[in-house]
Amino acid sequence: MIVSVTAILLCQLLGEALARGLALPAPGPVIGMALMLGLLALRPWLAPTLPREITNGELESASKTILAHLSLLFVPAGVGVVQNLDLIARHGLGLAIALVVSTVLALTTTAFVFSFTSRLLGEAADTNGSPP
Amino acid sequence: MSAPDLALWVYLSRTPLLWLTVTLVVYVIADRASAAANRHPLGNPVLHSIWMLGLLLWLTGTPYRAYFEGAQFVHFMLGPAIVALAISLWETRSQIARAFLPMIAALVAGAIVALTSAVAIAMAFGAPRDVLIAIAPKSVTAGVAESLGGDPALAAVLVILTGVLGAIIVTPLMNGLGLRDWRARGFAAGLASHGIGAARAFQVHPTAGAFAGVAMGLNALFTALIAPFLVRLLLD
């Protein structure tokens, strides 16, 4: 676990350094994700030099543990919102309607354009398992 | 409260331990309830954790700054979580590569609709300029609104609310529309509702989660690129 977390933090740290140092338009963690993808792509060749935890599936399980509780990570910022709800109230119903309608439109457009284009290209959809 | 009780409270309320622990306890309760409800959309653990914690802070008269002293350790993990997304992208890489064109088409259409519809509707209700700029990047991040001269605090509220809304709406909406493709469902959740939508997608299906992660990243970049242009087009 600790080696995997270290690898993740190292990627993020390098990402932050690169984003700052080279004034890249993407945030540090996103560069860090790209670096991690690079590591995963090169893993078969680097394997003899890497710690065992990176190649034996431990990195995968550590990452999945973090992602399984992605919801938790938004809670502190969300609590800040509860205290600022008066900002919404001040601008009234209009903003609430804009948020709801726009979110429905964005979800619908995105999903329809995706599946339409996919069908146009004759790709198979992934429909395994039933939705909750 | 008696004097010793009060002293204990004053001591605990000043250490990060208290609110870090309370955040985790509340989340565990909300997550268990969500799992027990078979991940029903209305059982969204982010939604229920934030109102319960908001209520606790209000009841104890705790300022957000004091709460965040503890909660920051959880908040910090957002960065590593984005790095960890690499694993899920890597494992679905062949599926993602094959869906390159559908993703680009959906990204362009979805990002433009998300931004323009929000600004246009708020404008129809007579919202002032700084509010219109604040709502523009609601599907992505508050940072974009700040750089364009919108109200950053309001932008942050709108971003979080959009995340929670999308995470709740996406399942019934997609079921209603008859869209069963996990790739399309996940991509829509991540595009319209960033990480909170992606968190929902990961709870529902691994393929949906991976595509939501891609959509979240792509839309963060794409909206940052087009927002200055679209906002000027809509407002001037």
Short mmCIF file of C-alpha atoms in Angstrom, two decimals:
data_model
loop_
_atom_site.label_atom_id
_atom_site.label_comp_id
_atom_site.label_asym_id
_atom_site.label_seq_id
_atom_site.Cartn_x
_atom_site.Cartn_y
_atom_site.Cartn_z
CA MET A 1 0.00 0.00 0.00
CA ILE A 2 2.63 2.52 1.04
CA VAL A 3 4.73 2.00 -2.11
CA SER A 4 1.66 2.50 -4.31
CA VAL A 5 0.59 5.65 -2.49
CA THR A 6 4.16 6.93 -2.77
CA ALA A 7 4.14 6.27 -6.53
CA ILE A 8 0.85 8.16 -6.88
CA LEU A 9 2.12 11.11 -4.85
CA LEU A 10 5.40 11.13 -6.79
CA CYS A 11 3.47 11.38 -10.07
CA GLN A 12 1.39 14.23 -8.66
CA LEU A 13 4.47 16.03 -7.29
CA LEU A 14 6.26 15.75 -10.62
CA GLY A 15 3.05 16.86 -12.34
CA GLU A 16 2.79 19.95 -10.14
CA ALA A 17 6.46 20.76 -10.73
CA LEU A 18 6.09 20.39 -14.50
CA ALA A 19 2.82 22.36 -14.60
CA ARG A 20 4.42 25.21 -12.65
CA GLY A 21 7.86 25.07 -14.18
CA LEU A 22 6.70 24.95 -17.79
CA ALA A 23 3.53 27.03 -17.21
CA LEU A 24 1.41 24.23 -18.72
CA PRO A 25 -2.33 24.90 -19.17
CA ALA A 26 -3.37 21.68 -17.37
CA PRO A 27 -3.41 21.41 -13.54
CA GLY A 28 -0.66 19.44 -11.77
CA PRO A 29 -2.74 16.35 -10.89
CA VAL A 30 -3.78 15.98 -14.55
CA ILE A 31 -0.11 16.04 -15.65
CA GLY A 32 0.48 13.56 -12.82
CA MET A 33 -2.19 11.29 -14.29
CA ALA A 34 -0.47 11.48 -17.69
CA LEU A 35 2.83 10.53 -16.01
CA MET A 36 1.15 7.60 -14.29
CA LEU A 37 -0.25 6.46 -17.65
CA GLY A 38 3.30 6.68 -19.02
CA LEU A 39 4.55 4.53 -16.14
CA LEU A 40 1.82 1.95 -16.77
CA ALA A 41 2.64 1.87 -20.49
CA LEU A 42 6.36 1.36 -19.82
CA ARG A 43 5.82 -1.06 -16.94
CA PRO A 44 6.54 -4.28 -18.88
CA TRP A 45 10.02 -2.97 -19.81
CA LEU A 46 10.75 -1.27 -16.49
CA ALA A 47 9.50 -4.22 -14.43
CA PRO A 48 12.92 -5.51 -13.25
CA THR A 49 13.85 -2.08 -11.87
CA LEU A 50 10.48 -1.28 -10.23
CA PRO A 51 9.41 -2.21 -6.69
CA ARG A 52 7.35 -5.41 -6.60
CA GLU A 53 4.21 -3.54 -5.44
CA ILE A 54 4.03 -1.61 -8.72
CA THR A 55 3.91 -4.76 -10.82
CA ASN A 56 2.01 -7.30 -8.71
CA GLY A 57 -1.40 -5.62 -8.77
CA GLU A 58 -1.00 -3.65 -5.57
CA LEU A 59 -0.88 -0.32 -7.40
CA GLU A 60 -4.18 -1.28 -9.03
CA SER A 61 -5.88 -2.14 -5.75
CA ALA A 62 -4.60 1.02 -4.01
CA SER A 63 -5.86 3.19 -6.88
CA LYS A 64 -9.23 1.45 -6.91
CA THR A 65 -9.58 1.93 -3.17
CA ILE A 66 -9.14 5.69 -3.65
CA LEU A 67 -11.54 5.80 -6.62
CA ALA A 68 -14.20 3.70 -4.87
CA HIS A 69 -14.57 6.54 -2.37
CA LEU A 70 -14.24 9.45 -4.76
CA SER A 71 -17.55 10.71 -3.31
CA LEU A 72 -15.96 11.24 0.11
CA LEU A 73 -13.34 13.59 -1.33
CA PHE A 74 -15.96 16.14 -2.43
CA VAL A 75 -17.60 16.31 0.99
CA PRO A 76 -15.35 19.04 2.55
CA ALA A 77 -15.93 21.37 -0.42
CA GLY A 78 -19.62 20.47 -0.39
CA VAL A 79 -19.97 21.46 3.26
CA GLY A 80 -18.60 24.89 2.30
CA VAL A 81 -21.49 25.16 -0.15
CA VAL A 82 -24.11 24.57 2.55
CA GLN A 83 -22.79 27.65 4.31
CA ASN A 84 -23.01 29.71 1.11
CA LEU A 85 -26.48 28.69 -0.02
CA ASP A 86 -27.65 32.25 0.62
CA LEU A 87 -25.66 33.21 -2.49
CA ILE A 88 -28.08 31.10 -4.54
CA ALA A 89 -31.12 32.29 -2.61
CA ARG A 90 -30.20 35.88 -3.34
CA HIS A 91 -30.42 35.24 -7.08
CA GLY A 92 -33.61 33.30 -6.65
CA LEU A 93 -35.43 30.74 -8.67
CA GLY A 94 -33.82 31.67 -12.00
CA LEU A 95 -30.44 30.21 -11.05
CA ALA A 96 -31.97 27.02 -9.68
CA ILE A 97 -33.96 26.49 -12.88
CA ALA A 98 -30.88 27.28 -15.00
CA LEU A 99 -28.87 24.66 -13.10
CA VAL A 100 -31.44 21.89 -13.31
CA VAL A 101 -32.49 22.44 -16.95
CA SER A 102 -28.94 22.95 -18.16
CA THR A 103 -27.70 19.81 -16.37
CA VAL A 104 -30.50 17.73 -17.92
CA LEU A 105 -29.76 19.18 -21.37
CA ALA A 106 -26.00 18.61 -21.03
CA LEU A 107 -26.46 14.99 -19.88
CA THR A 108 -28.97 14.24 -22.64
CA THR A 109 -26.97 15.88 -25.45
CA THR A 110 -23.70 14.23 -24.42
CA ALA A 111 -25.15 10.73 -24.09
CA PHE A 112 -27.17 10.97 -27.32
CA VAL A 113 -24.30 12.36 -29.43
CA PHE A 114 -22.01 9.68 -28.00
CA SER A 115 -24.30 6.75 -28.74
CA PHE A 116 -25.42 8.16 -32.12
CA THR A 117 -21.82 8.59 -33.33
CA SER A 118 -20.91 5.20 -31.94
CA ARG A 119 -23.79 3.51 -33.80
CA LEU A 120 -22.92 5.43 -36.99
CA LEU A 121 -19.45 3.90 -36.81
CA GLY A 122 -20.93 0.47 -36.17
CA GLU A 123 -19.33 0.07 -32.73
CA ALA A 124 -20.73 -2.29 -30.13
CA ALA A 125 -22.29 -0.65 -27.07
CA ASP A 126 -21.35 -1.83 -23.57
CA THR A 127 -24.64 -2.76 -21.93
CA ASN A 128 -23.46 -5.50 -19.55
CA GLY A 129 -25.35 -5.52 -16.29
CA SER A 130 -28.56 -3.69 -15.48
CA PRO A 131 -28.71 -0.07 -14.33
CA PRO A 132 -29.78 0.56 -10.71
CA MET B 1 -22.33 22.19 29.77
CA SER B 2 -20.28 22.06 32.97
CA ALA B 3 -16.82 23.62 33.05
CA PRO B 4 -14.79 20.40 32.48
CA ASP B 5 -17.11 19.39 29.59
CA LEU B 6 -16.69 22.78 28.06
CA ALA B 7 -12.91 22.60 28.43
CA LEU B 8 -12.87 19.23 26.68
CA TRP B 9 -15.03 20.58 23.86
CA VAL B 10 -12.87 23.66 23.47
CA TYR B 11 -9.79 21.44 23.30
CA LEU B 12 -11.24 18.93 20.82
CA SER B 13 -12.82 21.53 18.60
CA ARG B 14 -9.39 23.05 18.06
CA THR B 15 -7.71 19.87 16.85
CA PRO B 16 -8.06 18.61 13.26
CA LEU B 17 -8.86 15.16 14.67
CA LEU B 18 -12.43 16.01 15.62
CA TRP B 19 -13.78 17.19 12.26
CA LEU B 20 -11.68 14.76 10.24
CA THR B 21 -13.21 11.90 12.25
CA VAL B 22 -16.71 13.35 12.10
CA THR B 23 -16.41 13.75 8.30
CA LEU B 24 -15.43 10.10 7.94
CA VAL B 25 -18.13 8.85 10.34
CA VAL B 26 -20.84 10.84 8.54
CA TYR B 27 -19.61 9.65 5.14
CA VAL B 28 -19.51 6.00 6.26
CA ILE B 29 -23.12 6.31 7.47
CA ALA B 30 -24.22 7.99 4.21
CA ASP B 31 -22.34 5.43 2.09
CA ARG B 32 -23.78 2.46 4.00
CA ALA B 33 -27.28 3.90 3.62
CA SER B 34 -26.65 4.41 -0.11
CA ALA B 35 -25.44 0.82 -0.48
CA ALA B 36 -28.44 -0.47 1.51
CA ALA B 37 -30.73 1.49 -0.84
CA ASN B 38 -29.06 -0.34 -3.75
CA ARG B 39 -27.36 2.91 -4.87
CA HIS B 40 -30.67 4.63 -5.44
CA PRO B 41 -29.97 8.05 -7.06
CA LEU B 42 -31.63 9.93 -4.18
CA GLY B 43 -29.38 8.13 -1.68
CA ASN B 44 -26.36 9.99 -3.06
CA PRO B 45 -23.68 9.86 -0.32
CA VAL B 46 -22.20 13.29 -1.20
CA LEU B 47 -25.61 14.95 -0.86
CA HIS B 48 -26.45 13.32 2.47
CA SER B 49 -22.97 13.78 3.95
CA ILE B 50 -22.94 17.50 3.22
CA TRP B 51 -26.30 18.33 4.72
CA MET B 52 -25.61 16.24 7.84
CA LEU B 53 -22.22 17.91 8.34
CA GLY B 54 -23.70 21.33 7.57
CA LEU B 55 -26.32 20.73 10.24
CA LEU B 56 -23.67 19.59 12.78
CA LEU B 57 -21.56 22.70 12.13
CA TRP B 58 -24.62 24.89 12.54
CA LEU B 59 -25.73 23.16 15.76
CA THR B 60 -22.26 23.43 17.31
CA GLY B 61 -21.63 26.95 15.99
CA THR B 62 -18.44 25.76 14.30
CA PRO B 63 -17.06 28.06 11.61
CA TYR B 64 -16.18 26.45 8.25
CA ARG B 65 -12.53 27.43 8.69
CA ALA B 66 -12.31 25.34 11.89
CA TYR B 67 -14.09 22.43 10.18
CA PHE B 68 -11.72 22.56 7.23
CA GLU B 69 -8.66 22.30 9.52
CA GLY B 70 -9.66 18.66 9.91
CA ALA B 71 -11.45 18.06 6.61
CA GLN B 72 -8.51 19.32 4.56
CA PHE B 73 -6.87 15.89 4.81
CA VAL B 74 -9.81 14.40 2.93
CA HIS B 75 -9.92 17.33 0.49
CA PHE B 76 -6.21 16.85 -0.20
CA MET B 77 -6.86 13.36 -1.62
CA LEU B 78 -8.62 14.87 -4.67
CA GLY B 79 -5.22 15.34 -6.36
CA PRO B 80 -4.01 11.76 -5.80
CA ALA B 81 -7.47 10.53 -6.89
CA ILE B 82 -7.01 12.22 -10.26
CA VAL B 83 -3.63 10.49 -10.62
CA ALA B 84 -5.28 7.19 -9.61
CA LEU B 85 -7.73 7.62 -12.49
CA ALA B 86 -4.81 6.59 -14.71
CA ILE B 87 -5.34 2.98 -13.56
CA SER B 88 -8.96 2.90 -14.66
CA LEU B 89 -8.10 4.62 -17.97
CA TRP B 90 -5.30 2.12 -18.55
CA GLU B 91 -7.52 -0.88 -17.88
CA THR B 92 -10.19 0.32 -20.32
CA ARG B 93 -7.70 1.74 -22.84
CA SER B 94 -8.78 -0.40 -25.80
CA GLN B 95 -12.45 0.49 -25.23
CA ILE B 96 -11.53 4.17 -24.85
CA ALA B 97 -9.33 4.22 -27.96
CA ARG B 98 -12.11 2.61 -30.02
CA ALA B 99 -14.58 5.26 -28.83
CA PHE B 100 -12.31 8.16 -29.82
CA LEU B 101 -14.69 9.76 -32.34
CA PRO B 102 -17.89 9.38 -30.26
CA MET B 103 -16.02 10.93 -27.32
CA ILE B 104 -14.82 13.95 -29.31
CA ALA B 105 -18.28 14.53 -30.83
CA ALA B 106 -20.00 14.19 -27.44
CA LEU B 107 -17.39 16.44 -25.79
CA VAL B 108 -17.87 19.30 -28.25
CA ALA B 109 -21.69 19.07 -28.27
CA GLY B 110 -22.06 18.49 -24.53
CA ALA B 111 -19.63 21.20 -23.42
CA ILE B 112 -21.24 23.84 -25.64
CA VAL B 113 -24.78 22.90 -24.52
CA ALA B 114 -23.76 22.79 -20.82
CA LEU B 115 -22.31 26.29 -20.96
CA THR B 116 -24.71 28.08 -23.33
CA SER B 117 -27.93 26.68 -21.87
CA ALA B 118 -26.98 27.64 -18.31
CA VAL B 119 -25.99 31.20 -19.29
CA ALA B 120 -29.02 31.67 -21.59
CA ILE B 121 -31.57 30.50 -18.98
CA ALA B 122 -30.01 32.58 -16.18
CA MET B 123 -29.97 35.55 -18.58
CA ALA B 124 -33.68 35.06 -19.34
CA PHE B 125 -34.30 35.36 -15.59
CA GLY B 126 -32.38 38.65 -15.54
CA ALA B 127 -29.25 37.51 -13.67
CA PRO B 128 -26.48 40.16 -13.56
CA ARG B 129 -23.23 39.83 -15.52
CA ASP B 130 -20.97 38.48 -12.73
CA VAL B 131 -23.57 35.78 -11.97
CA LEU B 132 -23.77 34.80 -15.65
CA ILE B 133 -20.00 34.39 -15.76
CA ALA B 134 -20.10 32.39 -12.51
CA ILE B 135 -22.61 29.89 -13.92
CA ALA B 136 -20.79 29.41 -17.27
CA PRO B 137 -18.25 26.76 -16.14
CA LYS B 138 -20.67 25.03 -13.71
CA SER B 139 -19.96 21.58 -15.21
CA VAL B 140 -16.21 21.87 -14.69
CA THR B 141 -14.48 24.06 -12.10
CA ALA B 142 -14.83 27.43 -10.42
CA GLY B 143 -11.33 28.42 -11.53
CA VAL B 144 -12.51 29.30 -15.04
CA ALA B 145 -15.19 31.69 -13.72
CA GLU B 146 -12.65 33.47 -11.55
CA SER B 147 -10.30 34.14 -14.47
CA LEU B 148 -13.19 35.61 -16.50
CA GLY B 149 -14.27 38.02 -13.77
CA GLY B 150 -17.20 36.11 -12.24
CA ASP B 151 -18.00 35.77 -8.55
CA PRO B 152 -15.67 32.94 -7.35
CA ALA B 153 -17.66 31.99 -4.22
CA LEU B 154 -20.90 31.73 -6.19
CA ALA B 155 -19.08 29.81 -8.95
CA ALA B 156 -17.85 27.26 -6.38
CA VAL B 157 -21.40 26.78 -5.05
CA LEU B 158 -22.78 26.34 -8.57
CA VAL B 159 -20.07 23.80 -9.49
CA ILE B 160 -20.79 21.63 -6.43
CA LEU B 161 -24.57 21.87 -6.88
CA THR B 162 -24.26 20.89 -10.55
CA GLY B 163 -22.16 17.90 -9.53
CA VAL B 164 -24.70 16.67 -6.99
CA LEU B 165 -27.66 17.39 -9.30
CA GLY B 166 -26.11 15.52 -12.22
CA ALA B 167 -25.16 12.57 -10.01
CA ILE B 168 -28.79 12.29 -8.89
CA ILE B 169 -30.44 12.92 -12.28
CA VAL B 170 -28.21 10.82 -14.54
CA THR B 171 -29.54 7.33 -13.72
CA PRO B 172 -33.31 8.02 -13.99
CA LEU B 173 -32.74 10.30 -17.01
CA MET B 174 -30.72 7.72 -18.95
CA ASN B 175 -33.17 4.95 -18.01
CA GLY B 176 -36.04 7.19 -19.18
CA LEU B 177 -34.30 7.91 -22.48
CA GLY B 178 -33.58 4.22 -22.98
CA LEU B 179 -29.81 4.76 -23.19
CA ARG B 180 -28.21 1.55 -21.95
CA ASP B 181 -24.62 2.05 -23.19
CA TRP B 182 -22.40 2.39 -20.08
CA ARG B 183 -19.83 4.32 -22.10
CA ALA B 184 -22.37 7.00 -23.09
CA ARG B 185 -23.92 7.14 -19.61
CA GLY B 186 -20.56 7.50 -17.87
CA PHE B 187 -19.23 10.00 -20.38
CA ALA B 188 -22.33 12.17 -19.90
CA ALA B 189 -22.04 12.02 -16.09
CA GLY B 190 -18.38 13.08 -16.11
CA LEU B 191 -18.91 15.81 -18.70
CA ALA B 192 -21.97 17.44 -17.11
CA SER B 193 -21.07 16.84 -13.45
CA HIS B 194 -17.26 16.54 -13.19
CA GLY B 195 -15.85 14.44 -10.32
CA ILE B 196 -19.12 14.09 -8.41
CA GLY B 197 -20.71 12.66 -11.57
CA ALA B 198 -17.66 10.42 -12.02
CA ALA B 199 -17.94 9.24 -8.40
CA ARG B 200 -21.54 8.23 -9.13
CA ALA B 201 -20.47 6.47 -12.34
CA PHE B 202 -17.78 4.47 -10.48
CA GLN B 203 -20.41 3.32 -7.97
CA VAL B 204 -22.67 2.09 -10.75
CA HIS B 205 -20.36 0.43 -13.30
CA PRO B 206 -16.57 0.28 -13.91
CA THR B 207 -16.89 1.11 -17.63
CA ALA B 208 -19.12 4.10 -16.81
CA GLY B 209 -16.54 5.21 -14.24
CA ALA B 210 -13.63 5.07 -16.67
CA PHE B 211 -15.53 7.02 -19.34
CA ALA B 212 -16.69 9.55 -16.75
CA GLY B 213 -13.05 10.07 -15.76
CA VAL B 214 -12.06 10.72 -19.38
CA ALA B 215 -15.01 13.08 -19.91
CA MET B 216 -14.19 15.02 -16.74
CA GLY B 217 -10.58 15.56 -17.84
CA LEU B 218 -11.42 16.41 -21.45
CA ASN B 219 -14.16 18.84 -20.48
CA ALA B 220 -11.94 20.60 -17.94
CA LEU B 221 -9.51 21.37 -20.76
CA PHE B 222 -12.13 22.04 -23.45
CA THR B 223 -14.34 24.36 -21.35
CA ALA B 224 -11.29 26.34 -20.22
CA LEU B 225 -10.49 26.84 -23.92
CA ILE B 226 -13.95 27.77 -25.20
CA ALA B 227 -15.42 29.59 -22.16
CA PRO B 228 -13.74 32.98 -22.80
CA PHE B 229 -14.99 32.97 -26.39
CA LEU B 230 -18.52 31.67 -25.66
CA VAL B 231 -19.04 33.99 -22.69
CA ARG B 232 -18.09 37.02 -24.81
CA LEU B 233 -20.36 35.82 -27.60
CA LEU B 234 -23.32 35.41 -25.22
CA LEU B 235 -22.86 38.50 -23.06
CA ASP B 236 -21.64 41.20 -25.47
#
